[in-house]
Amino acid sequence: AQKITQTQPGMFVQEKEAVTLDCTYDTSDQSYGLFWYKQPSSGEMIFLIYQGSYDEQNATEGRYSLNFQKARKSANLVISASQLGDSAMYFCAMRESHRSGGGADGLTFGKGTHLIIQP
Amino acid sequence: GAGVSQSPSNKVTEKGKDVELRCDPISGHTALYWYRQSLGQGLEFLIYFQGNSAPDKSGLPSDRFSAERTGGSVSTLTIQRTQQEDSAVYLCASSSSGGRWETQYFGPGTRLLVL
């Protein structure tokens, strides 16, 4: 089973509109961290926002906010007032707390959403 | 300050040859991570170093892959006897102390093409 599911392979959004990128996750850990990264066509992964599983408030960073619904295991990224420069791939990722190997020390990524902002 | 750097940016090699990919983390960062990004598999975690040691190597795809880190800084990922399925972008990331919830900062990647 996929640990991170991003159900929107691609999205077209009009400039200045708000965008919600979906992410659901699967873990049996009580303690985990959720991350969103942006990857423009240049290829570099840019960190956007982090949400800890015990954080009571939804994380916000400038135009980015994370709609964290723990019971539903979802961590959607919201971009307000989208800009042309927001066009990129967006990846949701999780790091779990257990250290049982099999990749637990790294981030587990979803397949990504390709966001295109149209003028 | 300087971010994570990787070299080479691009590498084309023939099947069966060995390649070395280098990662220079952010100065002072003790934790270093290698990932692979390919069309078929997406982003996969390969290996993590805390200082010079890698507690778990099970993420490496096969025994042709090895990684080392010396001096707690630069890391090298070596692929022996490359195969066409090794073609991918290899990304390196670092974080300040390896805390589980720390942000990992990524380098620009090395694009490997095996002919």
PDB file of C-alpha atoms in Angstrom, chain A residues 3 25-32 54 73 94 96-98 100:
ATOM      1  CA  LYS A   3       2.202   5.475   2.249  1.00  0.00           C
ATOM      2  CA  TYR A  25      -0.957   9.302   4.163  1.00  0.00           C
ATOM      3  CA  ASP A  26      -0.834   5.940   5.836  1.00  0.00           C
ATOM      4  CA  THR A  27       1.097   5.206   9.011  1.00  0.00           C
ATOM      5  CA  SER A  28       0.612   3.331  12.244  1.00  0.00           C
ATOM      6  CA  ASP A  29       3.025   5.628  14.064  1.00  0.00           C
ATOM      7  CA  GLN A  30       1.640   8.154  16.519  1.00  0.00           C
ATOM      8  CA  SER A  31       4.520  10.516  15.910  1.00  0.00           C
ATOM      9  CA  TYR A  32       5.390  11.555  12.376  1.00  0.00           C
ATOM     10  CA  TYR A  54       1.235  16.495  17.449  1.00  0.00           C
ATOM     11  CA  LYS A  73      -4.927  11.233   7.594  1.00  0.00           C
ATOM     12  CA  MET A  94       6.320  11.883   5.419  1.00  0.00           C
ATOM     13  CA  GLU A  96       7.851   8.304  10.501  1.00  0.00           C
ATOM     14  CA  SER A  97       9.185   7.922  14.008  1.00  0.00           C
ATOM     15  CA  HIS A  98      10.113   4.256  14.056  1.00  0.00           C
ATOM     16  CA  SER A 100      12.955  -0.278  12.003  1.00  0.00           C
TER      17      SER A 100
END
